[in-house]
Short mmCIF file of C-alpha atoms in Angstrom, two decimals:
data_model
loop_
_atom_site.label_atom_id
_atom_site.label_comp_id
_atom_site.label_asym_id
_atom_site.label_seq_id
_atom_site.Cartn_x
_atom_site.Cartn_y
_atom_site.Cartn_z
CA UNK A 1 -36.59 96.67 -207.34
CA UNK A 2 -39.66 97.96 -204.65
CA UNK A 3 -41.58 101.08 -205.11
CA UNK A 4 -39.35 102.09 -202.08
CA UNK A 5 -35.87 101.45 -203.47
CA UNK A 6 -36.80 103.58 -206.82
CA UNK A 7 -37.87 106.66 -204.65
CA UNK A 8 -35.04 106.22 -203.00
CA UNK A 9 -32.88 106.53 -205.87
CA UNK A 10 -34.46 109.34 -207.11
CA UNK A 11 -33.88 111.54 -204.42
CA UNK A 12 -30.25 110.83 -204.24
CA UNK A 13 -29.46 111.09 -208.20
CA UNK A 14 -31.69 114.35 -207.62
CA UNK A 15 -29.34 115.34 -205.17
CA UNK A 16 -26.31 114.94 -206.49
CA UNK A 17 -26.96 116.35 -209.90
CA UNK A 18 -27.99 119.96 -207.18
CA UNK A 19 -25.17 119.31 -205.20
CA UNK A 20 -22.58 119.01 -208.23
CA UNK A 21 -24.01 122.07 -210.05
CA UNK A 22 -23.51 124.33 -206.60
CA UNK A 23 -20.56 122.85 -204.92
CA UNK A 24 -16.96 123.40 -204.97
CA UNK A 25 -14.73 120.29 -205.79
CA UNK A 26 -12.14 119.09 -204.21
CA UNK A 27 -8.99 118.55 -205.83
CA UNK A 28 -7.63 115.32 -207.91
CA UNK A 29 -5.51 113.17 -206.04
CA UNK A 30 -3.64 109.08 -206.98
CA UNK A 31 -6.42 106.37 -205.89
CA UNK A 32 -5.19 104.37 -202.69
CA UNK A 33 -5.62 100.45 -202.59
CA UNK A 34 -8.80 98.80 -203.32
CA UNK A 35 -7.78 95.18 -201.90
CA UNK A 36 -10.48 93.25 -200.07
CA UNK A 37 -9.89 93.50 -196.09
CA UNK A 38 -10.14 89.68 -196.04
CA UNK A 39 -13.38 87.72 -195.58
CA UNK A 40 -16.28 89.69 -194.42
CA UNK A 41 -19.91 87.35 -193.90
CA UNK A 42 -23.05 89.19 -194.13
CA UNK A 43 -26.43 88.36 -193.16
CA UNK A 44 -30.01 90.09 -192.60
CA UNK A 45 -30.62 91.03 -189.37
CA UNK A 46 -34.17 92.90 -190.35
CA UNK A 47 -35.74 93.81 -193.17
CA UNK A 48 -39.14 95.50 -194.80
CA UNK A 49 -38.59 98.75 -192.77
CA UNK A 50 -38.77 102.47 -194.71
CA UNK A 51 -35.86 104.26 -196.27
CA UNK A 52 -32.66 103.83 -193.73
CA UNK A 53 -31.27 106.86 -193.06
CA UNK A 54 -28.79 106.11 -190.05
CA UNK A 55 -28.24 103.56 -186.70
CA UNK A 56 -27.14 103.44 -183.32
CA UNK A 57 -26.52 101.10 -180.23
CA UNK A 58 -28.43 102.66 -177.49
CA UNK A 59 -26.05 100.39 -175.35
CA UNK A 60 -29.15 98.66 -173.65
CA UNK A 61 -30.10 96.04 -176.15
CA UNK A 62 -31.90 97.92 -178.92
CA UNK A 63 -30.43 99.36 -182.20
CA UNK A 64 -31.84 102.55 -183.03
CA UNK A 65 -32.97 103.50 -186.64
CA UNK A 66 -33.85 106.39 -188.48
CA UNK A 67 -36.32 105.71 -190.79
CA UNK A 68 -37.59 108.01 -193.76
CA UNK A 69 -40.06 107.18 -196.46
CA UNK A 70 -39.58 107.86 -199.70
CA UNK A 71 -41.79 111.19 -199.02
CA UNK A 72 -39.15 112.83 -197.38
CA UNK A 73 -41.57 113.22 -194.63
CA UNK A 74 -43.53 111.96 -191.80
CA UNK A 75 -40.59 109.55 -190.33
CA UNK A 76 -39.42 108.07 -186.95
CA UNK A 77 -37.11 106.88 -184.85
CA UNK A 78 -37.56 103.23 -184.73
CA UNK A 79 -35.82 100.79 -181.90
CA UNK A 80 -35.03 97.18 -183.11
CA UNK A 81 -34.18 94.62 -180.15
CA UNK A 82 -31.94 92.05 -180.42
CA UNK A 83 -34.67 89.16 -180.24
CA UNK A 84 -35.76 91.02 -183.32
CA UNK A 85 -39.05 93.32 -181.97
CA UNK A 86 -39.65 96.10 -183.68
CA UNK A 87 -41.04 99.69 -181.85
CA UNK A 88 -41.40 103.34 -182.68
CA UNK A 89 -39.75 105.68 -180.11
CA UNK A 90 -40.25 108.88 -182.16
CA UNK A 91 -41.80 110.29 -184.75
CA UNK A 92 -39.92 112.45 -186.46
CA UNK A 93 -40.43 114.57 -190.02
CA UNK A 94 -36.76 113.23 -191.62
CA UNK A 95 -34.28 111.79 -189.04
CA UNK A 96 -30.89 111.54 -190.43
CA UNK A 97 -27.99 111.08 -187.84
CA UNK A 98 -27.80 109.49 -184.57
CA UNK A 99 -25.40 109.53 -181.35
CA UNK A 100 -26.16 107.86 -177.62
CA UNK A 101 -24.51 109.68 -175.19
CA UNK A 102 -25.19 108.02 -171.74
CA UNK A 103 -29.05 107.59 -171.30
CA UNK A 104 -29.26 109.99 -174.51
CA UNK A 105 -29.98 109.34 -178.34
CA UNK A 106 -28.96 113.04 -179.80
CA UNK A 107 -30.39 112.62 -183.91
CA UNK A 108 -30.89 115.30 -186.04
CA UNK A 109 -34.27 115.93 -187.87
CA UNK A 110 -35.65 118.58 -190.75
CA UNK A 111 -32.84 116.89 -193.78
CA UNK A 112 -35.14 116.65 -196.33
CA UNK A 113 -34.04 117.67 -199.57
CA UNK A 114 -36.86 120.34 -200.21
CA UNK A 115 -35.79 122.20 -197.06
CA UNK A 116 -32.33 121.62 -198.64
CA UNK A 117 -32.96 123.13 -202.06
CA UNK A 118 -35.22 125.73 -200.85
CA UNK A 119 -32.61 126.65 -197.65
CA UNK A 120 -35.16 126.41 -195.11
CA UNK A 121 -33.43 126.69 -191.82
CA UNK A 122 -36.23 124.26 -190.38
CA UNK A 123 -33.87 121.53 -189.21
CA UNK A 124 -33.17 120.79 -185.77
CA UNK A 125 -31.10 118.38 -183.54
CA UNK A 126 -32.96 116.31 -180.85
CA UNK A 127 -32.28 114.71 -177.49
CA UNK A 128 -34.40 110.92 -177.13
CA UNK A 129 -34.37 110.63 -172.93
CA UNK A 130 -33.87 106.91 -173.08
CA UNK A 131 -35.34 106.11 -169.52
CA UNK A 132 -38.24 108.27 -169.77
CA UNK A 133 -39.87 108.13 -173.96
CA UNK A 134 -39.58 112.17 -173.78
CA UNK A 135 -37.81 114.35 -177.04
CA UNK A 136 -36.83 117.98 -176.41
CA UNK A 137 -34.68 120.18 -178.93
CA UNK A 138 -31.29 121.07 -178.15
CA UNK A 139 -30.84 123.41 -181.17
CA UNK A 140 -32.66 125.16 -184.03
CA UNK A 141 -31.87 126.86 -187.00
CA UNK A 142 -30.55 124.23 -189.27
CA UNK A 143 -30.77 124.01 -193.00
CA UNK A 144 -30.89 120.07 -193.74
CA UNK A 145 -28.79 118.83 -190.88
CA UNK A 146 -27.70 114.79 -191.93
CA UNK A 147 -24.49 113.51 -190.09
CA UNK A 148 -24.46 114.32 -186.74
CA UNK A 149 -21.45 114.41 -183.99
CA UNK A 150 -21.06 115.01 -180.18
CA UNK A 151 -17.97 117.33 -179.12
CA UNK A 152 -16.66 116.50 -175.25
CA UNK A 153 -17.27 120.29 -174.58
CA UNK A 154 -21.43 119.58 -175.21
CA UNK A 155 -21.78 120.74 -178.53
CA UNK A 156 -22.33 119.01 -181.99
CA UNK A 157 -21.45 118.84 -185.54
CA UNK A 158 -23.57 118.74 -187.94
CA UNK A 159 -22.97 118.00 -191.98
CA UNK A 160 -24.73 119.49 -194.94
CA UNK A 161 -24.77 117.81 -198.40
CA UNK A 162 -28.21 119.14 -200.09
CA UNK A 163 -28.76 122.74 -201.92
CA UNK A 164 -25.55 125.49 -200.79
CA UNK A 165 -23.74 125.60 -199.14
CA UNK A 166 -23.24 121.83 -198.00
CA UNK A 167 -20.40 122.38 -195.41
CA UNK A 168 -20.41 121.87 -191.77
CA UNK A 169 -22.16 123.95 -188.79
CA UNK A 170 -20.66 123.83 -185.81
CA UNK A 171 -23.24 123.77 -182.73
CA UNK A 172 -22.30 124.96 -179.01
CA UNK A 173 -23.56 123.50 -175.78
CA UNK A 174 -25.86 126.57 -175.71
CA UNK A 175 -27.05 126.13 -179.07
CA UNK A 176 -24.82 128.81 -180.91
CA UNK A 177 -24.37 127.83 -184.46
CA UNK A 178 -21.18 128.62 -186.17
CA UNK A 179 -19.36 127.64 -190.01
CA UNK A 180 -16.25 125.05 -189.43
CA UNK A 181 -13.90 123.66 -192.31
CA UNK A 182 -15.48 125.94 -194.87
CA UNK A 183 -13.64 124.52 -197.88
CA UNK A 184 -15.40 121.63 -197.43
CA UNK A 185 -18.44 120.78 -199.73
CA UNK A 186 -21.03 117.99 -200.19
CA UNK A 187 -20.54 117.17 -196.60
CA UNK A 188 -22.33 113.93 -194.64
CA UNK A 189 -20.78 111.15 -192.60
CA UNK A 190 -19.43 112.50 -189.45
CA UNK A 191 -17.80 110.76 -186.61
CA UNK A 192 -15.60 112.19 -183.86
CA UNK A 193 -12.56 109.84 -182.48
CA UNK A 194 -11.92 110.57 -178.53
CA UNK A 195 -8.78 109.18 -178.64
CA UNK A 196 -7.15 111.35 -181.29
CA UNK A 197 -9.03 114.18 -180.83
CA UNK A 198 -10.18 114.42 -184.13
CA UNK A 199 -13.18 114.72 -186.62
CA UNK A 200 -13.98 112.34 -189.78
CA UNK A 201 -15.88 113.52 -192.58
CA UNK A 202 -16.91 112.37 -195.99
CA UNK A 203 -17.53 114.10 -198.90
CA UNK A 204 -20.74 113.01 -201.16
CA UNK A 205 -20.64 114.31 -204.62
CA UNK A 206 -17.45 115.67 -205.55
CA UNK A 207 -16.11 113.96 -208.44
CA UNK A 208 -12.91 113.14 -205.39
CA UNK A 209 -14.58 111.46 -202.67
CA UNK A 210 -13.00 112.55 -200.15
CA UNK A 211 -12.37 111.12 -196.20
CA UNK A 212 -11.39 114.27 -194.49
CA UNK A 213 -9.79 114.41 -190.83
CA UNK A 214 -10.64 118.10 -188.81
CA UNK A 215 -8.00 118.23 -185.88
CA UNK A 216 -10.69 119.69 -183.51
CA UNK A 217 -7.80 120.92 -181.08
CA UNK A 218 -6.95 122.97 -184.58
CA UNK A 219 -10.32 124.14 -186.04
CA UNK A 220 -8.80 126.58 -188.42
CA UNK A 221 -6.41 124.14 -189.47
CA UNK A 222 -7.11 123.16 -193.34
CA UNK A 223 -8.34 119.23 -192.11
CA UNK A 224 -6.27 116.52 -194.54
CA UNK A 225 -8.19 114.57 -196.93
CA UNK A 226 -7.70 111.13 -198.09
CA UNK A 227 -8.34 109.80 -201.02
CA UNK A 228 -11.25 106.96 -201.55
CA UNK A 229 -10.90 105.30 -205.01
CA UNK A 230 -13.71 105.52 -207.46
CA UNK A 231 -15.76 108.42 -208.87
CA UNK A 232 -17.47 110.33 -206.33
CA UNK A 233 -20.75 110.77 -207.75
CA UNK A 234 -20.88 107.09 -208.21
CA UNK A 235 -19.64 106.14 -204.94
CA UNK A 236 -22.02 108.30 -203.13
CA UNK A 237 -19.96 108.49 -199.73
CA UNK A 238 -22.51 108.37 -196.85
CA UNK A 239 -21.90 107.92 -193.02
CA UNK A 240 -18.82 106.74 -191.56
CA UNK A 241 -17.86 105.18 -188.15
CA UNK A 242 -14.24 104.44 -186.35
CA UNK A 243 -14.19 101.00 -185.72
CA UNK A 244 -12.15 99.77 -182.24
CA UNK A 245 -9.02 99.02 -184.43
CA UNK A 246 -8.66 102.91 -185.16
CA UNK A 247 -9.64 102.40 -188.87
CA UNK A 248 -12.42 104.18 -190.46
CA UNK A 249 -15.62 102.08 -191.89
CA UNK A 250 -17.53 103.95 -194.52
CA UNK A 251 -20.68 103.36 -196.18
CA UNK A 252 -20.65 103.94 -200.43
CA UNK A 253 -24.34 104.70 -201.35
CA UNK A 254 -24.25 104.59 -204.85
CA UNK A 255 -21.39 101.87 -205.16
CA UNK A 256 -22.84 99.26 -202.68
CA UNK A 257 -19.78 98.96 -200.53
CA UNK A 258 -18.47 99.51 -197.19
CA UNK A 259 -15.19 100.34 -196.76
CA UNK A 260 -12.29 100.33 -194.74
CA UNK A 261 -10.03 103.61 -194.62
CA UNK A 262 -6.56 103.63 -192.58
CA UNK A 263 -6.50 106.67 -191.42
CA UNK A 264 -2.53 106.92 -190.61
CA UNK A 265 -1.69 105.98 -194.26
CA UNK A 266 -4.71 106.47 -196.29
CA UNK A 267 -4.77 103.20 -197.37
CA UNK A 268 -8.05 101.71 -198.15
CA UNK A 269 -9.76 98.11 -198.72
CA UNK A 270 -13.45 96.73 -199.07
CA UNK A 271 -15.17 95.04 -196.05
CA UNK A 272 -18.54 94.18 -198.65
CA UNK A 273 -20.15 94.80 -201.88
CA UNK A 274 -23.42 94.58 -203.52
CA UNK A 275 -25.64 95.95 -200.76
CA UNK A 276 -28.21 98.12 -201.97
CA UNK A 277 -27.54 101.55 -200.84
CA UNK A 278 -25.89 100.99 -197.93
CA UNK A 279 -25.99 104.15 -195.42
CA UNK A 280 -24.37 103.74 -192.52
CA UNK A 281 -22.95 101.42 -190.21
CA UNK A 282 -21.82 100.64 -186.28
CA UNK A 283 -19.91 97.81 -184.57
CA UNK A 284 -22.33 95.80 -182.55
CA UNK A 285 -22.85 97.27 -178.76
CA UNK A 286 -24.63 95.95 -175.92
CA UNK A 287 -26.00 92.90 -174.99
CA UNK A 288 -27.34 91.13 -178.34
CA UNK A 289 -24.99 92.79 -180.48
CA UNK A 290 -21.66 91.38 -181.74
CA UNK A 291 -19.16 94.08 -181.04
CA UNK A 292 -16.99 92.04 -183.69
CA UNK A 293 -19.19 92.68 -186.58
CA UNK A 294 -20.46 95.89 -188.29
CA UNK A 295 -24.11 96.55 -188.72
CA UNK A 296 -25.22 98.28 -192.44
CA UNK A 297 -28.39 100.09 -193.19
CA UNK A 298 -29.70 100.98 -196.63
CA UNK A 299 -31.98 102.90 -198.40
CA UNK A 300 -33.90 99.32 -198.88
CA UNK A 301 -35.16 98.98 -195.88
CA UNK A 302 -32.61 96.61 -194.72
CA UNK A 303 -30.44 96.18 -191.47
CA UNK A 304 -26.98 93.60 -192.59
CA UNK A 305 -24.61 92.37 -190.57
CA UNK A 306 -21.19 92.37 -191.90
CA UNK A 307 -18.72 89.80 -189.47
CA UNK A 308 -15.01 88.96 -190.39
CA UNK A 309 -14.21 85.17 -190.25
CA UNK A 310 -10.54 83.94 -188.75
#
């Protein structure tokens, strides 16, 4: 195991043993189904890059990664092309999640676990002009912003899962920030579905990981939660995406999986194991990229691709 990978781990079982000792849990609720979602090939796509925090298509070619060393600090936001050239865009103190919006990569940035801990309300969420190189700030006041999501009405989500309390800030298009779905704790992957109007969140370290669903129509509404199997210390849920079947593809740190989540009946099967510390993943967008196949990034420095076979 590298230098890199061992930091890495640190900083998560550092986290969750914080997290656990100031977070609420969630309730206890029957496992769902653990089948295998049929046969799922993987391959490296890159590898040798810094701590993986999240990825995007930028829809032009490139797949964008946010890269933190095992520092916590002093990251970027790295582009990888599809004939496999490598480029910094940004550089960024600790990038966690990213959304493209048109000609715009939106990540957030200040999610390092001392600013967590210490609830330093240093964190931030950027705008990456695509055409023109240029980063502005679109909001301030953040204590360790890590998921990241883009409401139609301008605004953002953003998820907490380091120091207390790791719930969700809601962000307006003028920069407003504001508490949503307090009951929730430990909070990271975030990923908003257009077509039903609603918000997808996991839960880190509870001992219940948790796949909650926010009716954003409804924001006082208590959101439903669905049950992932396992322990959820040891599964470590990390960032999520909705895939174009309507299902919900999650990334479990800890456990090396990625999993599949229906959210309509809660049932659940694996996609892939054994990757270390997977992080997030995307289906494959623009031209390069299979839209057919998921893309995974880990704390190991590593960018898979995950494609089902007939």
């Amino acid at each position: 195991m590298t230098v890199r990978r061992v930091a890495a781990r640190g900083v998560l079982a550092l986290s969750a043993v914080l997290a656990m000792a100031t977070g609420a849990g969630v309730g206890a609720a029957e496992p769902g189904s653990t089948d295998q979602c049929g046969r799922w090939t993987a391959s490296t796509v890159s590898s040798g890059l810094g701590v993986l925090e999240n990825l995007a298509f930028d829809g032009r070619g490139g797949l964008l990664l946010s890269e933190v060393p095992a520092s916590g600090t002093d990251g970027a936001l790295r582009r990888i092309r599809a004939d496999g050239v490598r480029e910094v865009l940004a550089f960024a103190g600790s990038p966690g999640g990213i959304v493209v919006s048109g000609s715009t990569a939106y990540f957030t940035n200040g999610g390092s676990l001392i600013s967590g801990v210490a609830g330093r309300a240093d964190g931030v969420i950027q705008a990456l002009d695509l055409d023109r190189g240029t980063v502005s700030t679109v909001a301030r006041g953040l204590v360790a912003p890590n998921g990241l999501a883009v409401l139609p009405d301008g605004g953002f989500v953003v998820s907490r899962d380091v120091g207390t309390p790791t719930t969700l800030t809601r962000v307006a298009a003028d920069g407003s920030l504001a508490p949503l779905a307090t009951d929730l704790t430990s909070t990271n992957g975030l990923a908003y579905d257009p077509n039903r109007r609603k918000l997808f969140v996991s839960t880190t370290f509870e001992p219940v990981s948790a796949l909650a669903v926010l009716d954003m129509d409804r924001p006082d509404v208590a959101p439903v939660r669905i049950t992932v199997p396992g322990y959820g210390p040891l599964n470590a849920a990390d960032d999520l995406t909705v895939g174009p079947d309507g299902n919900v593809y999650l990334a479990l740190n800890v456990a090396g999986r990625i999993v599949r989540v229906d959210p309509e009946t809660g049932r659940s099967c694996t996609v892939a194991e054994d990757i270390s510390f997977p992080t997030s993943a995307r289906f494959g967008a623009g031209h390069g990229w299979d839209p057919r196949s998921l893309y995974v990034t880990s704390f190991a420095g590593t960018v898979t691709r995950l494609t089902p076979t007939a």
